[in-house]
mmCIF file of N, CA, C and O in Angstrom:
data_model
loop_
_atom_site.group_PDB
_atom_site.id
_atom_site.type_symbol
_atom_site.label_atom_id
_atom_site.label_comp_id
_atom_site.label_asym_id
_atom_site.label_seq_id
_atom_site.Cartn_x
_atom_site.Cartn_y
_atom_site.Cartn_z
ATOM 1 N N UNK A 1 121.567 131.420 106.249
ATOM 2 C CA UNK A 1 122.183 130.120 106.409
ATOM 3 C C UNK A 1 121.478 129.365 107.538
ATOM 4 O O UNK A 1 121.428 129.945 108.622
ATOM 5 N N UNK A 2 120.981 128.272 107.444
ATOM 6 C CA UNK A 2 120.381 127.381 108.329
ATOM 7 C C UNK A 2 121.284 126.818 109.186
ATOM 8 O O UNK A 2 122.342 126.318 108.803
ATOM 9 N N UNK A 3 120.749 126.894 110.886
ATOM 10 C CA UNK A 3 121.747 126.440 112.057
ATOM 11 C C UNK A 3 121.884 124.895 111.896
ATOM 12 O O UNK A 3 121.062 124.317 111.185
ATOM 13 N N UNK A 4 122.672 124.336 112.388
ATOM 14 C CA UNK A 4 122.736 122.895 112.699
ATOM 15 C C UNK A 4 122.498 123.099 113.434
ATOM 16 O O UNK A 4 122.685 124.141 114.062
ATOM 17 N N UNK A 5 121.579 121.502 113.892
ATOM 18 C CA UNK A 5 120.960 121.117 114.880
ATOM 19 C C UNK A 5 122.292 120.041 115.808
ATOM 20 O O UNK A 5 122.535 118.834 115.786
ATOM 21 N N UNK A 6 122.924 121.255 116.577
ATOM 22 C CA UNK A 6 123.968 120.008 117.561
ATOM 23 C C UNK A 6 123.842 119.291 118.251
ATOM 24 O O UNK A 6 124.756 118.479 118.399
ATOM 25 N N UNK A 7 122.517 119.180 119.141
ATOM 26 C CA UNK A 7 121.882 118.670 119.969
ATOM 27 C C UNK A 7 121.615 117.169 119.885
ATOM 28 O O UNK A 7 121.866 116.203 120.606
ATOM 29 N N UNK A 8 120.893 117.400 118.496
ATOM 30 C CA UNK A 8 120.148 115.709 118.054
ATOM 31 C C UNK A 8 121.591 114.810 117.387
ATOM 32 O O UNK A 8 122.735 115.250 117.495
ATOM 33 N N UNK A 9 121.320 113.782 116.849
ATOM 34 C CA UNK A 9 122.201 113.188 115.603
ATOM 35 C C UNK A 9 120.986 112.343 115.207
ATOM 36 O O UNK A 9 119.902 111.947 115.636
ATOM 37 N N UNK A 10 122.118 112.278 113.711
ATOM 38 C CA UNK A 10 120.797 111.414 112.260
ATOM 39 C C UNK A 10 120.768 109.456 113.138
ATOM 40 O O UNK A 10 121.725 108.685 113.067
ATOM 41 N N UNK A 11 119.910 109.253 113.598
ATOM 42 C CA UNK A 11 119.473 108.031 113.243
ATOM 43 C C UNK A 11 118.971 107.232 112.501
ATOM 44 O O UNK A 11 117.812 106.906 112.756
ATOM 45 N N UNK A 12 119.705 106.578 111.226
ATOM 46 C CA UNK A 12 118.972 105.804 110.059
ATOM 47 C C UNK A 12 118.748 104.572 110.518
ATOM 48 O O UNK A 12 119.426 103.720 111.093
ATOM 49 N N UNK A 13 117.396 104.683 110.054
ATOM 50 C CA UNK A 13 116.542 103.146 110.280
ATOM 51 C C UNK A 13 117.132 101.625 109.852
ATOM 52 O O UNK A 13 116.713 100.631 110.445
ATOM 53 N N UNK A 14 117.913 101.543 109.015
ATOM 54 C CA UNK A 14 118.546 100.617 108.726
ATOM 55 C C UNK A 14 119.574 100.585 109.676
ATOM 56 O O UNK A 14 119.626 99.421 110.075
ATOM 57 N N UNK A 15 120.240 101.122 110.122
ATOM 58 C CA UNK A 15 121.307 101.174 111.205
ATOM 59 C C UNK A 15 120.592 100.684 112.407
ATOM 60 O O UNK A 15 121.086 99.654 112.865
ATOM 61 N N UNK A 16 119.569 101.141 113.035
ATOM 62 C CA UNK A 16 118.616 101.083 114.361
ATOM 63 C C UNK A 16 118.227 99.891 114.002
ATOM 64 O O UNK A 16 118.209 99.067 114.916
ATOM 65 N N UNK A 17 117.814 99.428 112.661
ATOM 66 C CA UNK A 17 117.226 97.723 112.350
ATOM 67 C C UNK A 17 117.885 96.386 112.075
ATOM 68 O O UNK A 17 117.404 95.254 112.045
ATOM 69 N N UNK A 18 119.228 96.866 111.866
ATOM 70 C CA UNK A 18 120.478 95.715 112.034
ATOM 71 C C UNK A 18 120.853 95.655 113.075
ATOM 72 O O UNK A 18 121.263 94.559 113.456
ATOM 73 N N UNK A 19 120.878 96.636 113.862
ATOM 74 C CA UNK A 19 121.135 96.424 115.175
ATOM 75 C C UNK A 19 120.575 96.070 116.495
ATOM 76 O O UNK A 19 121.272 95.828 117.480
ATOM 77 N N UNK A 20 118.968 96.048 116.464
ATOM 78 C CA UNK A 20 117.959 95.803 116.302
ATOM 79 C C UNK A 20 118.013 94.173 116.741
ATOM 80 O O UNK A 20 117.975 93.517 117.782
ATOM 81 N N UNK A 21 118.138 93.911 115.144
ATOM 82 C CA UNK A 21 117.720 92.831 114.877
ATOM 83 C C UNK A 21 119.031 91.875 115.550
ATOM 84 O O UNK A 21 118.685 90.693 115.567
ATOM 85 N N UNK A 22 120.308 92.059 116.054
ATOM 86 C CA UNK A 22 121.785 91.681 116.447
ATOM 87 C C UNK A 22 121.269 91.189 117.720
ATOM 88 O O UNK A 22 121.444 90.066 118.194
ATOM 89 N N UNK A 23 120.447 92.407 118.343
ATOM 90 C CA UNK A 23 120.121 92.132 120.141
ATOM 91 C C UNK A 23 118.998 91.692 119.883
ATOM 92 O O UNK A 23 118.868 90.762 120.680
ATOM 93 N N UNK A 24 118.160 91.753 119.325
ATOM 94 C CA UNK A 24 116.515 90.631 119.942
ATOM 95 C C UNK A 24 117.197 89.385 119.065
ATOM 96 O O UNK A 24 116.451 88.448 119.351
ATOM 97 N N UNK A 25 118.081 88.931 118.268
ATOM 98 C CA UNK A 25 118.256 87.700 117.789
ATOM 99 C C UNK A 25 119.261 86.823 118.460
ATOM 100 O O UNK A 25 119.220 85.657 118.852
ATOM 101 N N UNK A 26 120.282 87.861 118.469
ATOM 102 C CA UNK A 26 122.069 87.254 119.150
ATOM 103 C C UNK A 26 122.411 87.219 120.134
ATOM 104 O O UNK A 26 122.932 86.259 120.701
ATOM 105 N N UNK A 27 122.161 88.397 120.604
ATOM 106 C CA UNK A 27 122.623 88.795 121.997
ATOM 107 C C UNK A 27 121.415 88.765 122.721
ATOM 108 O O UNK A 27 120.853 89.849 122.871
ATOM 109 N N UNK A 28 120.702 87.391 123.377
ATOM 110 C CA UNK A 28 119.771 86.963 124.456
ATOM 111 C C UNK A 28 119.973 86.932 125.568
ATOM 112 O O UNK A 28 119.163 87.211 126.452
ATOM 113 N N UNK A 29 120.985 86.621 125.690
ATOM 114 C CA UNK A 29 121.530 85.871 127.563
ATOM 115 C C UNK A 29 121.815 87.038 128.042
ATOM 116 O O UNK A 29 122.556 87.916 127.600
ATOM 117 N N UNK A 30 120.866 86.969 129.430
ATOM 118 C CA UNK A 30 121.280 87.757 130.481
ATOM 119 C C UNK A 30 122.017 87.368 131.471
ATOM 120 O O UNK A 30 122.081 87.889 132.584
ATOM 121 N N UNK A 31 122.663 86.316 131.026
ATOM 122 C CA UNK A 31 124.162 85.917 132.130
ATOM 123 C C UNK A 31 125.007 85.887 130.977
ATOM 124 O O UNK A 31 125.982 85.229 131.340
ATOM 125 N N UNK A 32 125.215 86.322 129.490
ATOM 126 C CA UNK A 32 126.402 86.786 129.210
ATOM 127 C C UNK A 32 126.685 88.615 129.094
ATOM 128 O O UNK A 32 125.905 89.564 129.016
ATOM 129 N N UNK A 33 128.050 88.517 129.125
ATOM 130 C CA UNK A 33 128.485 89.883 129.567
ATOM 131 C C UNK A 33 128.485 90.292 128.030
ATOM 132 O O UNK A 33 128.136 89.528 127.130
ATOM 133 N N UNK A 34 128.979 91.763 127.826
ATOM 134 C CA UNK A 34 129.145 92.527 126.119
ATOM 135 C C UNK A 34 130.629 92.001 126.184
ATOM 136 O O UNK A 34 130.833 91.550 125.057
ATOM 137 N N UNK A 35 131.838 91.822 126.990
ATOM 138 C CA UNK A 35 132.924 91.535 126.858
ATOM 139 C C UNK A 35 132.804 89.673 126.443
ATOM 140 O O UNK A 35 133.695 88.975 125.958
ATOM 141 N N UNK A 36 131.762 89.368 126.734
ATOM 142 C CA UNK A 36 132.168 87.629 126.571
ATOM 143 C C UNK A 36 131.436 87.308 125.006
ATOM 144 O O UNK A 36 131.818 86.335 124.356
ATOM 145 N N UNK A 37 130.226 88.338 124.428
ATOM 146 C CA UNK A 37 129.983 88.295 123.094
ATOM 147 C C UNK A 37 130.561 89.132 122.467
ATOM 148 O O UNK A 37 130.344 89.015 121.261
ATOM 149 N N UNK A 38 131.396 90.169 122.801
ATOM 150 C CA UNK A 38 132.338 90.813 122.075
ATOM 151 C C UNK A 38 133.884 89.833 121.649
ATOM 152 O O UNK A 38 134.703 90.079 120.764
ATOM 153 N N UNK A 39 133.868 88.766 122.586
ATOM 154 C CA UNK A 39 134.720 87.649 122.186
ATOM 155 C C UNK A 39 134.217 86.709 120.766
ATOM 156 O O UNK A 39 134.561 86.506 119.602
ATOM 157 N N UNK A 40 132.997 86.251 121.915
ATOM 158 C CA UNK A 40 132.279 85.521 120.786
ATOM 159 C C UNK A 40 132.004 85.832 119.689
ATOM 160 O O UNK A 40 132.015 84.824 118.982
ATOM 161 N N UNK A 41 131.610 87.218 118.823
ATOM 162 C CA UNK A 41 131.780 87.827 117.448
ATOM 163 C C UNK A 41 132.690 88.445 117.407
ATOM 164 O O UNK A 41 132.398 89.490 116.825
ATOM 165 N N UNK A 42 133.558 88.435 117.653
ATOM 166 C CA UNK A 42 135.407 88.575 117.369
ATOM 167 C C UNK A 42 135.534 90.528 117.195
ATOM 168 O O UNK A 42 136.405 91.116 116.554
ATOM 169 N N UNK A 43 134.579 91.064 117.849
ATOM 170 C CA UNK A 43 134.386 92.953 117.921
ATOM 171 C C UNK A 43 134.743 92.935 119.585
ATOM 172 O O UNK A 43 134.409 92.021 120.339
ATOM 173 N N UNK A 44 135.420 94.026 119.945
ATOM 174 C CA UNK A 44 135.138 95.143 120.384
ATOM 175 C C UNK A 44 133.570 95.065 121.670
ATOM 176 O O UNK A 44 132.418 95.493 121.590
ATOM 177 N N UNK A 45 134.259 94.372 122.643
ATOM 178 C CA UNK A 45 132.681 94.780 123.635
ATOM 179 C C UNK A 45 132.253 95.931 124.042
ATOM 180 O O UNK A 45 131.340 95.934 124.867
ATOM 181 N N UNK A 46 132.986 97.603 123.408
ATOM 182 C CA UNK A 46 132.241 98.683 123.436
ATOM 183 C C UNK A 46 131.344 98.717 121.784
ATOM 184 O O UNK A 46 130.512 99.544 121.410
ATOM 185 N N UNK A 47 131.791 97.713 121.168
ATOM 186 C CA UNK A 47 130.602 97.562 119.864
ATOM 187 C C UNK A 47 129.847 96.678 120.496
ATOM 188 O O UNK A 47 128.750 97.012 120.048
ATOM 189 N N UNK A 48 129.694 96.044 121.008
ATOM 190 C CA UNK A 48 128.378 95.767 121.515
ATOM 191 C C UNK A 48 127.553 95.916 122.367
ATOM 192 O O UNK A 48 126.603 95.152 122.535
ATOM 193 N N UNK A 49 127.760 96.797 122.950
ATOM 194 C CA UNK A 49 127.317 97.597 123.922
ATOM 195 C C UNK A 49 126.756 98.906 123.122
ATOM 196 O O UNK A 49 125.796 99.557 123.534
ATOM 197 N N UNK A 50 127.398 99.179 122.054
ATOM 198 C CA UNK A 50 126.695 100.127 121.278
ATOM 199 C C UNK A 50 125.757 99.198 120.500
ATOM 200 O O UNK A 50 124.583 99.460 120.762
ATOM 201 N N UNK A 51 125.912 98.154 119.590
ATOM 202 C CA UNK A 51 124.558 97.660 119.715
ATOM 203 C C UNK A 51 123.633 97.562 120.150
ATOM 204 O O UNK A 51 122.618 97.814 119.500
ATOM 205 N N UNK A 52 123.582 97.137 121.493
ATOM 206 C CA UNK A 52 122.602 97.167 122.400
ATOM 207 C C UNK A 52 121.468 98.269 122.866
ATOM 208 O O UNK A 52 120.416 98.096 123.481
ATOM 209 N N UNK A 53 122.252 99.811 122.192
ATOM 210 C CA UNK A 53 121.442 100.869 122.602
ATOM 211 C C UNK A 53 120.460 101.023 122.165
ATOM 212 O O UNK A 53 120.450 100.371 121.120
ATOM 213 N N UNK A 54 119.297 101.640 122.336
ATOM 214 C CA UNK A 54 118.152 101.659 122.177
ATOM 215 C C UNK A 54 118.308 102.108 120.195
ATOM 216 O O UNK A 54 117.749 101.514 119.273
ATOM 217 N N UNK A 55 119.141 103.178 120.116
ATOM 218 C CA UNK A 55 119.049 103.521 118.737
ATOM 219 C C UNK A 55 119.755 102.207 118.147
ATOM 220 O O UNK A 55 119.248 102.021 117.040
ATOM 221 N N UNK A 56 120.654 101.276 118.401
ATOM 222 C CA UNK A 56 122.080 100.796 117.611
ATOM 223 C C UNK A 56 123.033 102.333 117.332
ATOM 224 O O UNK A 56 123.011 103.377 117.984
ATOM 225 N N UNK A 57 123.669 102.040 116.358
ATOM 226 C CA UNK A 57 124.646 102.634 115.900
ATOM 227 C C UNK A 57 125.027 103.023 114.239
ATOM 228 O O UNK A 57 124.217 102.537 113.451
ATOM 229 N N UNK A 58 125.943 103.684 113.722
ATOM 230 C CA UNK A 58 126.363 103.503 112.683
ATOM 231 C C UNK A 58 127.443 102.317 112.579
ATOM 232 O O UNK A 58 128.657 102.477 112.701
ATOM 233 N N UNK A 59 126.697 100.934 112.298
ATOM 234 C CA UNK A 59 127.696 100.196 112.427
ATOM 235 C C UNK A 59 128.485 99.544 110.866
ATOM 236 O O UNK A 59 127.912 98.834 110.040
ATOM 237 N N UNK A 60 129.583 99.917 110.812
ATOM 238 C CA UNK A 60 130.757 99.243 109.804
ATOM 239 C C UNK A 60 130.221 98.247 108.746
ATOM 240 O O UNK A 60 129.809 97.134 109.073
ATOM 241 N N UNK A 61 130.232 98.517 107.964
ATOM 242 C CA UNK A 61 129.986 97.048 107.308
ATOM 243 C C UNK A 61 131.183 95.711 107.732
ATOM 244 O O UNK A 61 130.985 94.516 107.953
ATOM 245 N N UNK A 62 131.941 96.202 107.727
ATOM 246 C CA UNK A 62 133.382 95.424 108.222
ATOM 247 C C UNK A 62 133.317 94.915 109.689
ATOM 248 O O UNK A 62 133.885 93.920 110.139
ATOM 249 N N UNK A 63 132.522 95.784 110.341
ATOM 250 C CA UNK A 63 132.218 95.241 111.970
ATOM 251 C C UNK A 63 130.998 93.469 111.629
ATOM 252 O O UNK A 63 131.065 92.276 111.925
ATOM 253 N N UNK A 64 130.017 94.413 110.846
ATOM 254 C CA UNK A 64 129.040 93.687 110.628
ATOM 255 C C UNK A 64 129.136 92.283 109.797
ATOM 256 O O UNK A 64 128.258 91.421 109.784
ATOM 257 N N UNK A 65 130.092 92.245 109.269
ATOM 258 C CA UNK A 65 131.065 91.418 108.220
ATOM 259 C C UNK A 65 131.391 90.144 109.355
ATOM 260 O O UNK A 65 131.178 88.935 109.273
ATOM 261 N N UNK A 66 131.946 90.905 110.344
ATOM 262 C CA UNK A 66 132.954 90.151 111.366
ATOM 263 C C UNK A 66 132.211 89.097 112.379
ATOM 264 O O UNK A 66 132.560 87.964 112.712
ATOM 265 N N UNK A 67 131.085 89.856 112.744
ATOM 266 C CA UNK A 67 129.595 89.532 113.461
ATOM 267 C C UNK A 67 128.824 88.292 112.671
ATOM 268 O O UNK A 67 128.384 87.289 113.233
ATOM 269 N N UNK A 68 128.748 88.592 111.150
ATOM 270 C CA UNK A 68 128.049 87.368 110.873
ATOM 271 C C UNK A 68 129.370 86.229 110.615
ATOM 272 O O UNK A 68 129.255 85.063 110.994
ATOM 273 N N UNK A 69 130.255 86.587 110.126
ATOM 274 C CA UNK A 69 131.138 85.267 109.635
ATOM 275 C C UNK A 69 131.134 84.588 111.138
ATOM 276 O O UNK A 69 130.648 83.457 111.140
ATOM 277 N N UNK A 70 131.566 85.052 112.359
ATOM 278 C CA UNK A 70 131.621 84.464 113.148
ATOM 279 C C UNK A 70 130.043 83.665 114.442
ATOM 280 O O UNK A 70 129.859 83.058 115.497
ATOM 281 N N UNK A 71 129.460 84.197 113.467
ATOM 282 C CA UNK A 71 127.657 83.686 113.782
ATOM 283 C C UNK A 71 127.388 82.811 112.773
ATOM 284 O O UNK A 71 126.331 82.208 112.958
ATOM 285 N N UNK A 72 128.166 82.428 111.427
ATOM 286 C CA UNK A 72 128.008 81.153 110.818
ATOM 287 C C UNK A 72 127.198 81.732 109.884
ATOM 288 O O UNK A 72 126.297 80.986 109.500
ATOM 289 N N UNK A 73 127.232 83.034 109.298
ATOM 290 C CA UNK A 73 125.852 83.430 108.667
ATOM 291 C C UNK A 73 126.572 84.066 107.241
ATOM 292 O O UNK A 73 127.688 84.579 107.329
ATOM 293 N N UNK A 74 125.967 84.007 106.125
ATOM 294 C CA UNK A 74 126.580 85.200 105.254
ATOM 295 C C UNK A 74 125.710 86.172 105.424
ATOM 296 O O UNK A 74 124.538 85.940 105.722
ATOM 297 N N UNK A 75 126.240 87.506 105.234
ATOM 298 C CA UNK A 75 125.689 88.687 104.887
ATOM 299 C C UNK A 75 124.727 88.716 103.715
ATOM 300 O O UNK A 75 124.401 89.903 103.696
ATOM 301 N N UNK A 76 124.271 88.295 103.022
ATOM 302 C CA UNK A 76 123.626 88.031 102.660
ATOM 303 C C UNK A 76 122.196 87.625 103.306
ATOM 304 O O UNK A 76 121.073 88.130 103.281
ATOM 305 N N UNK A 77 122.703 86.610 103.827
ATOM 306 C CA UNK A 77 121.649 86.088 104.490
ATOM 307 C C UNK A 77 121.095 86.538 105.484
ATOM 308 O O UNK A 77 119.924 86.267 105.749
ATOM 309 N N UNK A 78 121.856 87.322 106.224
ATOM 310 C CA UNK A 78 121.693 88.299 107.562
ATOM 311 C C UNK A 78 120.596 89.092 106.528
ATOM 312 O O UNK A 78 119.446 88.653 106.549
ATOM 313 N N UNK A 79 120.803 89.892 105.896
ATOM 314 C CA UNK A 79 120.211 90.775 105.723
ATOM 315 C C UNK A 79 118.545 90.278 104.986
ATOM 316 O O UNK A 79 117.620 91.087 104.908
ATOM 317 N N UNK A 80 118.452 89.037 104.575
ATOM 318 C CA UNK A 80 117.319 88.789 104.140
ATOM 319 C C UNK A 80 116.303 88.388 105.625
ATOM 320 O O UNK A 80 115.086 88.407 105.809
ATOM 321 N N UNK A 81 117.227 88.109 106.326
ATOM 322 C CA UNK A 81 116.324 87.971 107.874
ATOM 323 C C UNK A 81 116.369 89.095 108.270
ATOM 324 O O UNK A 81 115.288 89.116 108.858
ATOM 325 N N UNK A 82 116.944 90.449 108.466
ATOM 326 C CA UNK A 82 116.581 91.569 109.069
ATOM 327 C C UNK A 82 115.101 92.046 108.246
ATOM 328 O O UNK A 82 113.957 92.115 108.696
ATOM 329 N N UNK A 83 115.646 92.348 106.825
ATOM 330 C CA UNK A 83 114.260 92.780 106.005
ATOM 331 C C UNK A 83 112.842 92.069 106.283
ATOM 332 O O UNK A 83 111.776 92.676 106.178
ATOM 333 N N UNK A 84 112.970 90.446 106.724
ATOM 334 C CA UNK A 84 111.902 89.645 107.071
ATOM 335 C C UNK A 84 111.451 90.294 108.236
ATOM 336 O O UNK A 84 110.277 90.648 108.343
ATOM 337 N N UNK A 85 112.308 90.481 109.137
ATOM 338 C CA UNK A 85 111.473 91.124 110.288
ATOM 339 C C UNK A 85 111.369 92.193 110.397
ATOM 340 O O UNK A 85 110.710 92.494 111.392
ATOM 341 N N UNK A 86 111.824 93.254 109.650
ATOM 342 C CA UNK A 86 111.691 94.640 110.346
ATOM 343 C C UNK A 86 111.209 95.718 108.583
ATOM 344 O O UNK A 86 111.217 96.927 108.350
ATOM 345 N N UNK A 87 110.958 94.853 107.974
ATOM 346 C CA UNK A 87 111.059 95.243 106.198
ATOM 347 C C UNK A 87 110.059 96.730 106.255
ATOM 348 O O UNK A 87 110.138 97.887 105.845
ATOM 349 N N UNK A 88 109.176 95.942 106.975
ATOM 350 C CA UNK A 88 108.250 97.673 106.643
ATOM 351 C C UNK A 88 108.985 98.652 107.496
ATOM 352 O O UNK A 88 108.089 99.468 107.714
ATOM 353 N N UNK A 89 109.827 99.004 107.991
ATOM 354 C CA UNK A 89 110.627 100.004 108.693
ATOM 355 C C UNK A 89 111.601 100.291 107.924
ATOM 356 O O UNK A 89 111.936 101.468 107.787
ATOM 357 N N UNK A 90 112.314 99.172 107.207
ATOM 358 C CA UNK A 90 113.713 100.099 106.544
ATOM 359 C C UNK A 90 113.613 100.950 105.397
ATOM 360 O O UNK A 90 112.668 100.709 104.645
ATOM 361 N N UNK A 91 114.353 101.860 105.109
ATOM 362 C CA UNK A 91 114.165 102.868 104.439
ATOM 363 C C UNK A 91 115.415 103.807 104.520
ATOM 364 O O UNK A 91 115.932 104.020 105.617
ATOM 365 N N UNK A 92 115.943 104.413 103.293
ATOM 366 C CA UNK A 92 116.821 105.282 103.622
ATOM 367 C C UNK A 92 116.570 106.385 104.530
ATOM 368 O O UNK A 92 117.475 107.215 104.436
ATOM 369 N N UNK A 93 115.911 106.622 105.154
ATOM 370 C CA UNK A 93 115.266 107.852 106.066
ATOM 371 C C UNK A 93 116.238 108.069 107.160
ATOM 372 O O UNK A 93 117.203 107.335 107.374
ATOM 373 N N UNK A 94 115.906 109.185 107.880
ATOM 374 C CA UNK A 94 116.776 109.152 109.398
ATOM 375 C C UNK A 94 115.916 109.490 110.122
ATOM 376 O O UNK A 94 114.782 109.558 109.647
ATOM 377 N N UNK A 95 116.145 109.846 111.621
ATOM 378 C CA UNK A 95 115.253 110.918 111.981
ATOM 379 C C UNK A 95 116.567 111.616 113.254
ATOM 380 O O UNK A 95 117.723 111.282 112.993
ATOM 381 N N UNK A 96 116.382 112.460 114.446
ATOM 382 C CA UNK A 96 117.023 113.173 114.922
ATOM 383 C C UNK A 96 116.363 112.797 116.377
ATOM 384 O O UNK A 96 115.188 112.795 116.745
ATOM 385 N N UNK A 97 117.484 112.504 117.000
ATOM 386 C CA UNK A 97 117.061 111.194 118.116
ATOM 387 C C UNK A 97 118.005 112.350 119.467
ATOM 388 O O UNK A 97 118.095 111.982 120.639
#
């Protein structure tokens, strides 16, 4: 029987590239706080603060839902600008971070 690896966890690239793409697009200002854009996209400023991490997160579609309606965006459309910028990276893949 093969050990799990407890140490690491799965980081999927699509997760790391929406989230990614949240902080080099949304979250710019270094005089706003994660509590004052956790207002501003109507989440949770420990979700954005997990955004912010170097990996992102496994984030919700329902989080992510919440993030664009209140950024004026459809999901849809979010996602045709993530693929624009980060397209040669996404992939169902993970890796162990």
């Amino acid at each position: 029987m093969a050990k799990k690896n407890t140490n690491k966890s799965k980081v999927y690239f699509s997760d790391k590239y929406v989230c990614r793409f949240i902080s080099e697009e949304w979250l710019t200002s270094k005089d706003t706080s994660a509590r004052k854009y956790g207002k501003i996209y109507g989440v949770n400023y420990h979700v954005i603060e997990k955004i912010q991490q170097e990996n992102g997160y496994n984030i919700p579609l329902s989080t992510l839902s919440t993030i664009c309606f209140n950024h004026g965006i459809k999901l849809s459309d979010f996602f045709k600008l993530v693929e624009k910028k980060y397209g040669e990276f996404l992939n169902d893949s993970y890796e162990y971070k």
